[in-house]
Tab-separated table of C-alpha atoms in Angstrom:
chain	number	residue	atom	x	y	z
S	1	MET	CA	-18.045	-54.344	-14.126
S	2	ILE	CA	-14.765	-55.054	-12.129
S	3	LYS	CA	-15.363	-58.747	-12.423
S	4	GLY	CA	-12.976	-60.327	-15.104
S	5	HIS	CA	-10.912	-56.884	-14.933
S	6	PRO	CA	-7.260	-57.810	-15.558
S	7	LEU	CA	-6.247	-55.787	-12.433
S	8	LYS	CA	-8.593	-57.493	-9.951
S	9	GLY	CA	-5.984	-59.817	-8.607
S	10	ALA	CA	-3.680	-56.734	-7.934
S	11	PHE	CA	-6.467	-54.857	-6.320
S	12	VAL	CA	-7.128	-57.740	-3.970
S	13	ASP	CA	-3.596	-57.882	-3.160
S	14	PHE	CA	-3.750	-54.085	-2.604
S	15	ILE	CA	-6.665	-54.332	-0.177
S	16	ASN	CA	-4.961	-57.010	1.692
S	17	ASP	CA	-1.931	-54.822	2.378
S	18	ILE	CA	-4.085	-51.553	3.224
S	19	ASN	CA	-1.831	-50.627	5.924
S	20	SER	CA	1.041	-49.576	3.656
S	21	SER	CA	-1.106	-48.074	0.902
S	22	THR	CA	-4.241	-46.271	0.322
S	23	LEU	CA	-4.611	-45.160	-3.420
S	24	PHE	CA	-5.127	-47.677	-6.044
S	25	SER	CA	-4.674	-45.917	-9.478
S	26	TYR	CA	-4.670	-47.616	-12.815
S	27	VAL	CA	-4.806	-46.264	-16.488
S	28	GLU	CA	-6.446	-47.754	-19.624
S	29	LYS	CA	-6.342	-46.617	-23.119
S	30	VAL	CA	-9.976	-46.231	-24.568
S	31	GLU	CA	-11.624	-45.390	-27.872
S	32	LYS	CA	-11.330	-41.665	-28.926
S	33	GLY	CA	-13.296	-39.669	-26.280
S	34	ASP	CA	-14.403	-35.971	-25.998
S	35	PRO	CA	-13.232	-34.438	-22.618
S	36	ILE	CA	-15.772	-31.814	-22.819
S	37	ARG	CA	-18.811	-34.614	-23.045
S	38	PHE	CA	-17.062	-36.545	-20.369
S	39	TYR	CA	-17.013	-33.519	-18.061
S	40	GLU	CA	-20.601	-32.908	-18.785
S	41	ASN	CA	-21.859	-36.466	-18.646
S	42	GLY	CA	-20.072	-36.646	-15.099
S	43	LYS	CA	-22.412	-33.992	-13.722
S	44	GLU	CA	-25.164	-36.755	-12.664
S	45	TRP	CA	-22.753	-38.211	-10.230
S	46	TYR	CA	-19.666	-35.651	-9.693
S	47	LYS	CA	-21.706	-32.099	-9.603
S	48	GLY	CA	-19.475	-29.977	-7.620
S	49	GLU	CA	-16.337	-31.932	-8.113
S	50	ARG	CA	-15.248	-31.471	-11.698
S	51	PHE	CA	-12.290	-29.966	-13.430
S	52	TYR	CA	-11.232	-29.453	-17.065
S	53	PHE	CA	-7.970	-28.083	-18.495
S	54	LYS	CA	-7.138	-27.645	-22.135
S	55	ASP	CA	-3.781	-26.373	-22.816
S	56	ARG	CA	-2.898	-23.194	-25.238
S	57	ASP	CA	-2.225	-25.359	-28.051
S	58	GLY	CA	-4.781	-28.098	-27.662
S	59	GLU	CA	-2.051	-30.592	-27.462
S	60	ARG	CA	-3.223	-31.881	-24.056
S	61	ILE	CA	-6.859	-32.035	-22.612
S	62	ILE	CA	-7.604	-33.205	-19.083
S	63	ALA	CA	-11.112	-33.666	-17.368
S	64	GLY	CA	-11.600	-34.837	-13.961
S	65	LEU	CA	-14.724	-36.104	-11.923
S	66	GLY	CA	-15.036	-36.743	-8.295
S	67	SER	CA	-12.414	-36.343	-5.579
S	68	VAL	CA	-10.723	-39.394	-3.779
S	69	ARG	CA	-8.457	-36.798	-1.796
S	70	THR	CA	-8.771	-32.988	-1.276
S	71	ILE	CA	-5.756	-31.055	-0.455
S	72	GLN	CA	-5.992	-27.793	0.981
S	73	SER	CA	-3.558	-25.356	2.914
S	74	ALA	CA	-4.228	-21.867	4.256
S	75	SER	CA	-0.710	-21.764	5.988
S	76	PHE	CA	2.039	-19.281	5.140
S	77	GLY	CA	4.189	-22.194	3.519
S	78	ARG	CA	1.232	-23.357	1.593
S	79	PHE	CA	3.212	-24.401	-1.466
S	80	ALA	CA	5.449	-26.867	0.582
S	81	ASP	CA	2.144	-27.839	2.554
S	82	VAL	CA	0.467	-28.861	-0.525
S	83	GLU	CA	3.592	-30.797	-1.926
S	84	SER	CA	4.075	-32.516	1.327
S	85	GLN	CA	0.317	-33.696	1.422
S	86	TRP	CA	0.633	-34.749	-2.291
S	87	ASP	CA	3.755	-36.692	-1.879
S	88	ALA	CA	2.429	-38.363	1.253
S	89	PHE	CA	-0.431	-39.567	-0.699
S	90	ILE	CA	1.500	-40.847	-3.536
S	91	ASP	CA	4.070	-42.567	-1.252
S	92	ARG	CA	0.894	-44.876	0.079
S	93	SER	CA	-0.246	-45.564	-3.728
S	94	SER	CA	-0.243	-48.597	-6.092
S	95	ILE	CA	-0.060	-47.145	-9.536
S	96	HIS	CA	-0.501	-49.197	-12.706
S	97	ASN	CA	0.278	-47.118	-15.553
S	98	PRO	CA	1.686	-48.686	-18.547
S	99	TYR	CA	1.735	-45.329	-20.650
S	100	ASP	CA	4.594	-42.831	-20.631
S	101	ILE	CA	2.081	-40.058	-21.033
S	102	TYR	CA	2.259	-36.869	-19.012
S	103	GLY	CA	-1.137	-36.017	-17.253
S	104	THR	CA	-2.215	-39.927	-17.036
S	105	GLY	CA	-2.102	-41.793	-13.541
S	106	PRO	CA	-2.739	-39.847	-10.280
S	107	VAL	CA	-3.128	-36.095	-10.944
S	108	ALA	CA	-3.846	-33.381	-8.407
S	109	PHE	CA	-5.741	-30.417	-10.086
S	110	GLY	CA	-6.369	-26.901	-8.264
S	111	GLY	CA	-4.774	-23.716	-7.498
S	112	PHE	CA	-3.560	-21.016	-5.196
S	113	SER	CA	-5.304	-17.941	-4.522
S	114	PHE	CA	-3.564	-14.694	-5.689
S	115	ASP	CA	-2.825	-13.481	-2.316
S	116	PRO	CA	-3.536	-15.585	0.932
S	117	MET	CA	-3.002	-12.413	3.218
S	118	ARG	CA	-6.144	-10.783	1.797
S	119	PRO	CA	-9.284	-11.253	3.871
S	120	GLN	CA	-11.407	-13.732	1.608
S	121	GLY	CA	-14.440	-12.311	-0.115
S	122	GLU	CA	-17.748	-14.019	0.411
S	123	GLU	CA	-17.919	-15.176	-3.186
S	124	TRP	CA	-14.667	-17.266	-2.680
S	125	SER	CA	-15.967	-19.058	0.583
S	126	ARG	CA	-15.900	-22.374	-1.316
S	127	PHE	CA	-12.348	-22.217	-2.282
S	128	ALA	CA	-9.412	-22.631	0.265
S	129	PRO	CA	-6.357	-20.341	-0.337
S	130	SER	CA	-4.752	-23.563	-1.713
S	131	PHE	CA	-7.231	-25.930	-3.146
S	132	PHE	CA	-6.640	-29.174	-4.975
S	133	TYR	CA	-8.272	-32.562	-5.396
S	134	VAL	CA	-7.434	-35.911	-6.855
S	135	PRO	CA	-10.315	-37.181	-9.144
S	136	GLU	CA	-11.935	-40.675	-9.308
S	137	LEU	CA	-12.038	-40.566	-12.798
S	138	MET	CA	-9.977	-38.783	-15.302
S	139	MET	CA	-9.877	-38.383	-19.104
S	140	THR	CA	-6.570	-37.256	-20.949
S	141	VAL	CA	-6.457	-36.715	-24.532
S	142	TYR	CA	-2.973	-36.489	-26.048
S	143	GLY	CA	-1.521	-37.172	-29.463
S	144	GLY	CA	-4.983	-38.156	-30.705
S	145	GLU	CA	-5.299	-40.839	-28.180
S	146	THR	CA	-7.560	-41.146	-25.142
S	147	TYR	CA	-6.666	-42.481	-21.784
S	148	VAL	CA	-8.642	-42.831	-18.600
S	149	THR	CA	-7.315	-43.015	-15.103
S	150	VAL	CA	-9.261	-44.533	-12.198
S	151	ASN	CA	-8.294	-43.752	-8.788
S	152	VAL	CA	-9.830	-45.673	-5.773
S	153	VAL	CA	-8.908	-44.915	-2.114
S	154	CYS	CA	-9.429	-48.058	-0.183
S	155	GLU	CA	-9.941	-47.790	3.576
S	156	ASP	CA	-11.286	-51.603	4.373
S	157	VAL	CA	-11.976	-54.686	2.642
S	158	ASP	CA	-15.402	-53.406	1.392
S	159	SER	CA	-13.633	-51.267	-0.981
S	160	SER	CA	-14.051	-53.837	-3.699
S	161	LEU	CA	-17.822	-52.933	-3.878
S	162	LEU	CA	-16.525	-49.274	-4.522
S	163	PHE	CA	-14.270	-50.667	-7.291
S	164	ASP	CA	-17.224	-52.070	-8.985
S	165	ARG	CA	-19.253	-49.088	-8.501
S	166	ILE	CA	-16.687	-46.756	-10.205
S	167	GLU	CA	-16.139	-49.105	-13.201
S	168	GLU	CA	-19.947	-48.878	-13.611
S	169	ARG	CA	-20.113	-45.335	-13.686
S	170	LYS	CA	-17.031	-45.094	-15.847
S	171	HIS	CA	-18.738	-47.172	-18.335
S	172	ALA	CA	-21.926	-45.186	-17.997
S	173	ILE	CA	-19.799	-41.817	-18.818
S	174	LEU	CA	-17.970	-43.144	-21.497
S	175	SER	CA	-21.150	-44.555	-23.253
S	176	ASP	CA	-21.642	-40.831	-24.515
S	177	MET	CA	-24.826	-40.536	-22.782
S	178	LYS	CA	-26.807	-37.398	-23.684
S	179	ARG	CA	-27.900	-35.147	-20.664
S	180	PRO	CA	-30.928	-33.258	-20.878
S	181	SER	CA	-30.307	-29.672	-21.946
S	182	GLU	CA	-30.265	-27.141	-19.124
S	183	LYS	CA	-32.441	-23.908	-19.417
S	184	GLU	CA	-30.274	-21.130	-19.929
S	185	ALA	CA	-30.435	-18.242	-17.386
S	186	VAL	CA	-31.162	-14.787	-18.609
S	187	LEU	CA	-28.670	-11.924	-17.776
S	188	MET	CA	-30.778	-9.400	-15.836
S	189	GLU	CA	-28.029	-6.756	-14.701
S	190	LEU	CA	-24.627	-6.088	-15.114
S	191	ARG	CA	-22.810	-3.925	-12.398
S	192	ALA	CA	-19.614	-2.505	-13.379
S	193	GLY	CA	-18.694	-1.216	-10.071
S	194	ASN	CA	-17.486	2.252	-9.255
S	195	THR	CA	-15.370	2.993	-12.236
S	196	ALA	CA	-14.493	6.609	-11.092
S	197	ALA	CA	-13.151	5.108	-7.618
S	198	TRP	CA	-11.200	2.855	-9.630
S	199	LYS	CA	-9.689	5.268	-12.008
S	200	LYS	CA	-8.719	7.259	-8.922
S	201	SER	CA	-6.885	4.154	-7.647
S	202	VAL	CA	-5.005	3.838	-10.969
S	203	GLN	CA	-3.943	7.642	-10.466
S	204	ALA	CA	-2.916	6.794	-6.728
S	205	ALA	CA	-0.661	3.840	-8.029
S	206	VAL	CA	0.859	5.950	-10.686
S	207	ASP	CA	1.624	8.704	-7.908
S	208	GLU	CA	3.125	5.966	-5.700
S	209	ILE	CA	5.407	4.856	-8.525
S	210	GLU	CA	6.522	8.308	-9.208
S	211	THR	CA	7.483	9.036	-5.511
S	212	ASP	CA	9.101	5.676	-4.894
S	213	THR	CA	11.958	5.111	-7.122
S	214	GLU	CA	12.251	1.300	-6.543
S	215	LEU	CA	8.665	0.727	-7.529
S	216	LYS	CA	8.174	0.360	-11.098
S	217	LYS	CA	4.921	-1.284	-11.737
S	218	VAL	CA	1.510	-2.043	-10.008
S	219	VAL	CA	-1.265	-4.292	-11.464
S	220	LEU	CA	-4.642	-3.268	-10.444
S	221	ALA	CA	-7.737	-5.294	-11.187
S	222	ARG	CA	-11.565	-4.661	-11.163
S	223	LYS	CA	-14.619	-6.753	-10.733
S	224	VAL	CA	-17.705	-6.688	-12.631
S	225	THR	CA	-20.859	-8.443	-11.475
S	226	ALA	CA	-23.469	-10.183	-13.414
S	227	ALA	CA	-26.970	-11.201	-11.854
S	228	PHE	CA	-29.281	-13.822	-13.881
S	229	ASP	CA	-32.841	-14.803	-13.372
S	230	GLY	CA	-31.759	-18.481	-12.512
S	231	THR	CA	-28.926	-20.634	-11.732
S	232	VAL	CA	-26.119	-20.050	-14.296
S	233	SER	CA	-24.870	-23.220	-16.374
S	234	SER	CA	-21.193	-23.283	-16.002
S	235	ASP	CA	-21.211	-26.121	-18.409
S	236	ARG	CA	-22.646	-24.099	-21.040
S	237	ILE	CA	-20.123	-21.058	-20.374
S	238	LEU	CA	-17.174	-23.796	-20.473
S	239	ARG	CA	-18.295	-25.147	-23.707
S	240	ARG	CA	-18.545	-21.515	-25.341
S	241	LEU	CA	-14.973	-20.621	-23.773
S	242	ASN	CA	-13.655	-23.903	-25.441
S	243	GLU	CA	-15.150	-23.186	-28.809
S	244	GLY	CA	-14.472	-19.507	-28.831
S	245	GLN	CA	-10.759	-19.264	-27.531
S	246	PRO	CA	-9.107	-22.165	-29.158
S	247	ASP	CA	-5.734	-20.483	-28.786
S	248	SER	CA	-5.845	-20.124	-24.859
S	249	PHE	CA	-5.830	-22.337	-21.995
S	250	VAL	CA	-9.288	-23.165	-21.195
S	251	PHE	CA	-9.854	-24.210	-17.535
S	252	SER	CA	-12.925	-24.965	-14.961
S	253	ILE	CA	-12.738	-26.010	-11.307
S	254	GLU	CA	-15.723	-26.527	-9.168
S	255	ALA	CA	-16.235	-26.361	-5.530
S	256	MET	CA	-19.713	-27.328	-4.355
S	257	ASP	CA	-22.078	-24.764	-6.169
S	258	SER	CA	-19.350	-22.510	-7.327
S	259	CYS	CA	-17.343	-22.837	-10.602
S	260	PHE	CA	-14.098	-20.701	-11.400
S	261	LEU	CA	-13.263	-20.829	-15.117
S	262	GLY	CA	-11.934	-18.931	-17.869
S	263	ALA	CA	-9.595	-18.834	-21.109
S	264	SER	CA	-6.243	-17.471	-20.495
S	265	PRO	CA	-3.572	-16.841	-23.132
S	266	GLU	CA	-0.848	-17.049	-20.438
S	267	ARG	CA	1.009	-19.870	-19.096
S	268	LEU	CA	2.744	-19.475	-15.685
S	269	VAL	CA	4.883	-22.727	-16.017
S	270	LYS	CA	5.059	-26.270	-17.745
S	271	LYS	CA	7.470	-28.870	-16.465
S	272	GLN	CA	8.048	-32.187	-18.350
S	273	SER	CA	10.846	-34.171	-17.167
S	274	GLN	CA	13.993	-31.675	-17.370
S	275	ILE	CA	12.466	-29.171	-19.590
S	276	VAL	CA	10.573	-26.209	-17.819
S	277	LEU	CA	8.600	-23.678	-20.019
S	278	THR	CA	7.291	-20.413	-18.939
S	279	THR	CA	6.024	-17.215	-20.540
S	280	CYS	CA	6.569	-13.348	-20.303
S	281	LEU	CA	3.192	-11.968	-21.345
S	282	ALA	CA	2.625	-8.052	-20.624
S	283	GLY	CA	1.806	-5.257	-22.978
S	284	SER	CA	-1.592	-5.293	-24.867
S	285	THR	CA	-3.669	-3.908	-27.671
S	286	ALA	CA	-6.813	-4.476	-29.241
S	287	ARG	CA	-7.331	-6.807	-32.498
S	288	GLY	CA	-8.129	-4.924	-35.576
S	289	ALA	CA	-11.308	-4.912	-37.585
S	290	THR	CA	-9.437	-5.754	-40.748
S	291	GLU	CA	-6.216	-7.789	-41.523
S	292	LEU	CA	-4.525	-4.372	-42.203
S	293	GLU	CA	-5.636	-2.827	-39.308
S	294	ASP	CA	-4.759	-5.778	-37.130
S	295	THR	CA	-1.057	-5.678	-38.378
S	296	GLU	CA	-0.786	-1.832	-37.908
S	297	LEU	CA	-1.818	-2.509	-34.140
S	298	ALA	CA	0.559	-5.270	-33.911
S	299	GLU	CA	3.188	-2.995	-35.105
S	300	ALA	CA	2.400	-0.093	-33.027
S	301	LEU	CA	2.509	-2.420	-29.917
S	302	LEU	CA	5.935	-3.672	-30.782
S	303	HIS	CA	7.319	-0.183	-30.971
S	304	ASP	CA	5.116	1.368	-28.193
S	305	ASP	CA	7.522	2.594	-25.355
S	306	LYS	CA	5.155	2.223	-22.497
S	307	ASN	CA	4.189	-1.475	-23.543
S	308	ARG	CA	7.877	-2.324	-24.177
S	309	ILE	CA	9.036	-1.188	-20.739
S	310	GLU	CA	6.162	-3.057	-19.084
S	311	HIS	CA	7.088	-6.113	-20.798
S	312	ASP	CA	10.815	-5.974	-20.269
S	313	TYR	CA	10.021	-5.721	-16.486
S	314	VAL	CA	8.404	-9.150	-16.700
S	315	VAL	CA	11.319	-10.577	-18.911
S	316	GLN	CA	14.016	-9.396	-16.532
S	317	MET	CA	12.359	-10.945	-13.482
S	318	ILE	CA	11.480	-14.194	-15.029
S	319	ARG	CA	14.773	-14.628	-16.439
S	320	GLN	CA	16.362	-14.033	-12.988
S	321	GLU	CA	13.988	-16.359	-11.197
S	322	MET	CA	14.518	-18.883	-13.717
S	323	GLN	CA	18.251	-18.858	-13.757
S	324	SER	CA	18.257	-19.316	-10.042
S	325	MET	CA	16.463	-22.634	-10.507
S	326	CYS	CA	17.692	-24.084	-13.775
S	327	ARG	CA	21.029	-24.996	-15.187
S	328	ARG	CA	20.416	-23.464	-18.383
S	329	VAL	CA	18.003	-20.977	-19.635
S	330	THR	CA	17.166	-19.463	-23.014
S	331	VAL	CA	15.282	-16.281	-23.820
S	332	PRO	CA	14.990	-14.553	-26.957
S	333	ASP	CA	16.410	-11.141	-27.496
S	334	ALA	CA	13.031	-9.555	-28.284
S	335	PRO	CA	9.304	-10.114	-27.997
S	336	VAL	CA	6.882	-11.200	-30.747
S	337	VAL	CA	3.016	-10.556	-30.886
S	338	MET	CA	0.530	-13.208	-29.741
S	339	LYS	CA	-2.918	-13.025	-31.085
S	340	VAL	CA	-5.940	-14.313	-29.293
S	341	ARG	CA	-9.572	-13.543	-30.290
S	342	ASP	CA	-10.140	-10.042	-28.546
S	343	ILE	CA	-6.525	-8.900	-27.585
S	344	GLN	CA	-2.900	-8.819	-28.738
S	345	HIS	CA	-0.144	-9.224	-26.216
S	346	LEU	CA	3.881	-8.881	-26.406
S	347	TYR	CA	5.079	-12.409	-25.850
S	348	THR	CA	8.432	-13.779	-24.841
S	349	PRO	CA	8.792	-17.733	-24.138
S	350	VAL	CA	11.328	-18.779	-21.855
S	351	VAL	CA	12.942	-22.420	-21.602
S	352	GLY	CA	14.891	-23.740	-18.899
S	353	GLU	CA	16.635	-27.288	-18.159
S	354	ALA	CA	16.154	-28.264	-14.523
S	355	ASN	CA	16.706	-31.438	-12.472
S	356	GLU	CA	13.986	-33.924	-13.223
S	357	GLU	CA	13.279	-34.595	-9.556
S	358	ASP	CA	12.628	-30.882	-9.047
S	359	SER	CA	8.732	-30.359	-8.375
S	360	ILE	CA	6.675	-28.183	-10.807
S	361	LEU	CA	5.390	-26.481	-7.298
S	362	ARG	CA	8.866	-25.250	-6.826
S	363	PHE	CA	8.606	-23.224	-10.031
S	364	VAL	CA	4.930	-22.275	-9.444
S	365	GLU	CA	6.054	-20.615	-6.025
S	366	THR	CA	9.057	-18.874	-7.301
S	367	LEU	CA	7.148	-17.253	-10.418
S	368	HIS	CA	3.944	-16.199	-8.684
S	369	PRO	CA	3.001	-13.733	-8.979
S	370	THR	CA	4.940	-12.410	-11.978
S	371	PRO	CA	5.340	-8.752	-12.587
S	372	ALA	CA	2.576	-9.181	-15.489
S	373	LEU	CA	-0.006	-9.694	-12.606
S	374	GLY	CA	1.500	-8.345	-9.450
S	375	GLY	CA	4.004	-5.663	-10.248
S	376	LEU	CA	7.447	-4.952	-9.360
S	377	PRO	CA	9.261	-5.543	-7.150
S	378	GLY	CA	6.774	-8.042	-5.991
S	379	GLU	CA	6.299	-7.241	-2.226
S	380	LYS	CA	6.163	-3.473	-2.795
S	381	ALA	CA	3.551	-3.957	-5.628
S	382	LEU	CA	1.617	-6.466	-3.545
S	383	ARG	CA	1.332	-3.725	-0.708
S	384	VAL	CA	0.191	-1.042	-2.883
S	385	ILE	CA	-2.534	-3.661	-4.445
S	386	ARG	CA	-3.819	-4.514	-0.821
S	387	GLU	CA	-4.146	-0.640	-0.135
S	388	LEU	CA	-6.040	0.262	-3.471
S	389	GLU	CA	-8.091	-2.649	-4.388
S	390	GLU	CA	-11.313	-3.199	-2.849
S	391	MET	CA	-11.779	-6.688	-3.519
S	392	ASP	CA	-10.564	-10.071	-3.080
S	393	ARG	CA	-9.054	-11.592	-6.301
S	394	GLY	CA	-9.430	-15.231	-5.184
S	395	PHE	CA	-8.161	-17.379	-7.706
S	396	TYR	CA	-8.097	-14.625	-10.428
S	397	ALA	CA	-4.622	-13.954	-11.662
S	398	ALA	CA	-3.228	-16.872	-9.728
S	399	PRO	CA	-1.918	-20.384	-10.854
S	400	VAL	CA	-4.429	-22.903	-11.806
S	401	GLY	CA	-3.455	-26.221	-13.206
S	402	TRP	CA	-2.224	-29.826	-12.540
S	403	MET	CA	0.643	-31.848	-11.209
S	404	ASP	CA	1.147	-35.584	-11.618
S	405	TYR	CA	2.971	-38.378	-9.450
S	406	ARG	CA	6.145	-37.666	-11.243
S	407	LYS	CA	6.775	-33.994	-10.422
S	408	ASN	CA	5.491	-32.709	-13.883
S	409	GLY	CA	2.431	-30.661	-14.638
S	410	GLU	CA	1.197	-27.408	-16.153
S	411	PHE	CA	-0.032	-24.066	-14.627
S	412	ALA	CA	-1.814	-21.266	-16.341
S	413	VAL	CA	-2.242	-17.861	-14.975
S	414	ALA	CA	-5.970	-17.598	-14.508
S	415	ILE	CA	-6.637	-14.267	-16.127
S	416	ARG	CA	-9.817	-13.708	-18.832
S	417	SER	CA	-11.910	-15.483	-16.078
S	418	GLY	CA	-14.720	-15.430	-13.760
S	419	LEU	CA	-16.460	-17.098	-10.803
S	420	ILE	CA	-20.000	-18.478	-11.203
S	421	VAL	CA	-22.063	-18.706	-7.892
S	422	GLN	CA	-25.423	-19.897	-8.313
S	423	ASN	CA	-27.158	-17.101	-9.978
S	424	GLU	CA	-24.309	-14.658	-10.020
S	425	ALA	CA	-21.092	-14.224	-12.132
S	426	PHE	CA	-17.976	-12.240	-10.914
S	427	LEU	CA	-15.785	-11.250	-13.761
S	428	TYR	CA	-12.103	-9.965	-13.330
S	429	ALA	CA	-9.614	-8.068	-15.423
S	430	GLY	CA	-6.482	-5.883	-14.625
S	431	CYS	CA	-3.923	-3.545	-16.059
S	432	GLY	CA	-0.283	-2.981	-15.640
S	433	VAL	CA	0.370	0.685	-14.142
S	434	VAL	CA	3.425	2.421	-14.941
S	435	PRO	CA	4.609	6.063	-14.495
S	436	ASP	CA	2.787	7.196	-17.694
S	437	SER	CA	-0.447	5.336	-17.515
S	438	ASN	CA	-3.661	7.112	-18.185
S	439	PRO	CA	-6.466	5.896	-15.841
S	440	GLU	CA	-8.859	6.289	-18.652
S	441	THR	CA	-6.908	4.108	-21.111
S	442	GLU	CA	-6.332	1.525	-18.327
S	443	LEU	CA	-10.303	1.323	-17.734
S	444	ASP	CA	-10.485	0.785	-21.702
S	445	GLU	CA	-8.138	-1.940	-21.423
S	446	THR	CA	-9.732	-3.822	-18.700
S	447	ASN	CA	-12.948	-3.526	-20.668
S	448	MET	CA	-11.319	-5.019	-23.567
S	449	LYS	CA	-10.064	-7.946	-21.330
S	450	LEU	CA	-13.482	-8.525	-20.146
S	451	ARG	CA	-15.018	-9.375	-23.412
S	452	PRO	CA	-14.319	-13.282	-23.535
S	453	MET	CA	-15.906	-13.844	-20.203
S	454	LEU	CA	-18.886	-11.360	-21.016
S	455	ARG	CA	-19.332	-12.969	-24.351
S	456	ALA	CA	-19.436	-16.608	-22.685
S	457	ILE	CA	-21.880	-15.585	-20.193
S	458	GLY	CA	-24.259	-14.274	-22.709
S	459	GLY	CA	-23.470	-10.572	-22.260
S	460	GLY	CA	-22.915	-9.587	-25.912
S	461	ASN	CA	-19.751	-8.278	-27.496
S	462	GLU	CA	-19.692	-11.149	-30.236
């Protein structure tokens, strides 16, 4: 209960000065908590307004419940619009955060659609092209310590009752209550779409690249639809992803009866004070059945001309864009192989040094879409994608992540992902098309990339 809370006096002063502030936010350190359980326990009160984000190394995990402010934008300047709305909200806030821990205090979590110019698919109707919300309750686990952020938006003096109610919910959720187990929906049908038509699109992209000397690469994606005999439990899928993909970013964001979630190996950008990290991830092969086969596949990938060319396109673009925003940029001379459960990638990390006051959204806007998910050059590749892809990617292959009130945050590229809508799941995968791409091989690559989500929804591929 709020009675006796050490911040009661500050809160009373805050609501008495409501004309100048709207958000009251405070952070507390609590006993060790489980963010997945926190996420699941919050369903009783916050279903349809939850998020989860684990970074690739498991260093920081954030789970949020509820929404005290939703930020949406469909405008052409959507990145600047989102930042403007976020800044205005923070400017009218009273923040009590004694901890110098990134990802505590007010955080906006969400993402941007891949291409706002694309007509929105019906399955994505719950998500705006730019969609963020500020949670009412949030758990952050970092360095073995657990922190809880409470956000209260006050509109009148009765807000003190709201404060009490939120405190009660917080204590109930942190009490490690056990929710009844949900019946698992059974997968009834898997619709792979018209794969023959998709392969023709790949060949059409190859032809376009060969006739246009400026166009070097186009990334084409496809969608697989799964139908179930009942409502799909996104909580169960998230837990499977979290347990089965420990070396990936694991994320989930709800919007009413829809949930977009996945396990991505790819960071778009992370900003922490002056340090900016991004990733070049392009070129892939399967994992081997044995350690020897796995090593041989990795070595072949490192020396494969097609994959190295595809990877180098990404490195060149990201180096150039980072140099335009940072005073210092470090890029290794050659890629290494990143291994995740189902696939191996060529990987080059990029580190930049920027101004502390630069917003992470500036980097998100500049880097999205990378050549790994769009193509090169970007605008020409997007035009080809619009012509050849017969679907709306929505948030697939787009930036998903969080930003805090100090201009920092982290965004993953939302690949190896799917959208859950009631009794259906829409799964996405793509491939980089370059001059010597083979449509059949590219189809095989997308099938390999679909495995993590197929396994998570109960579709086999163990």
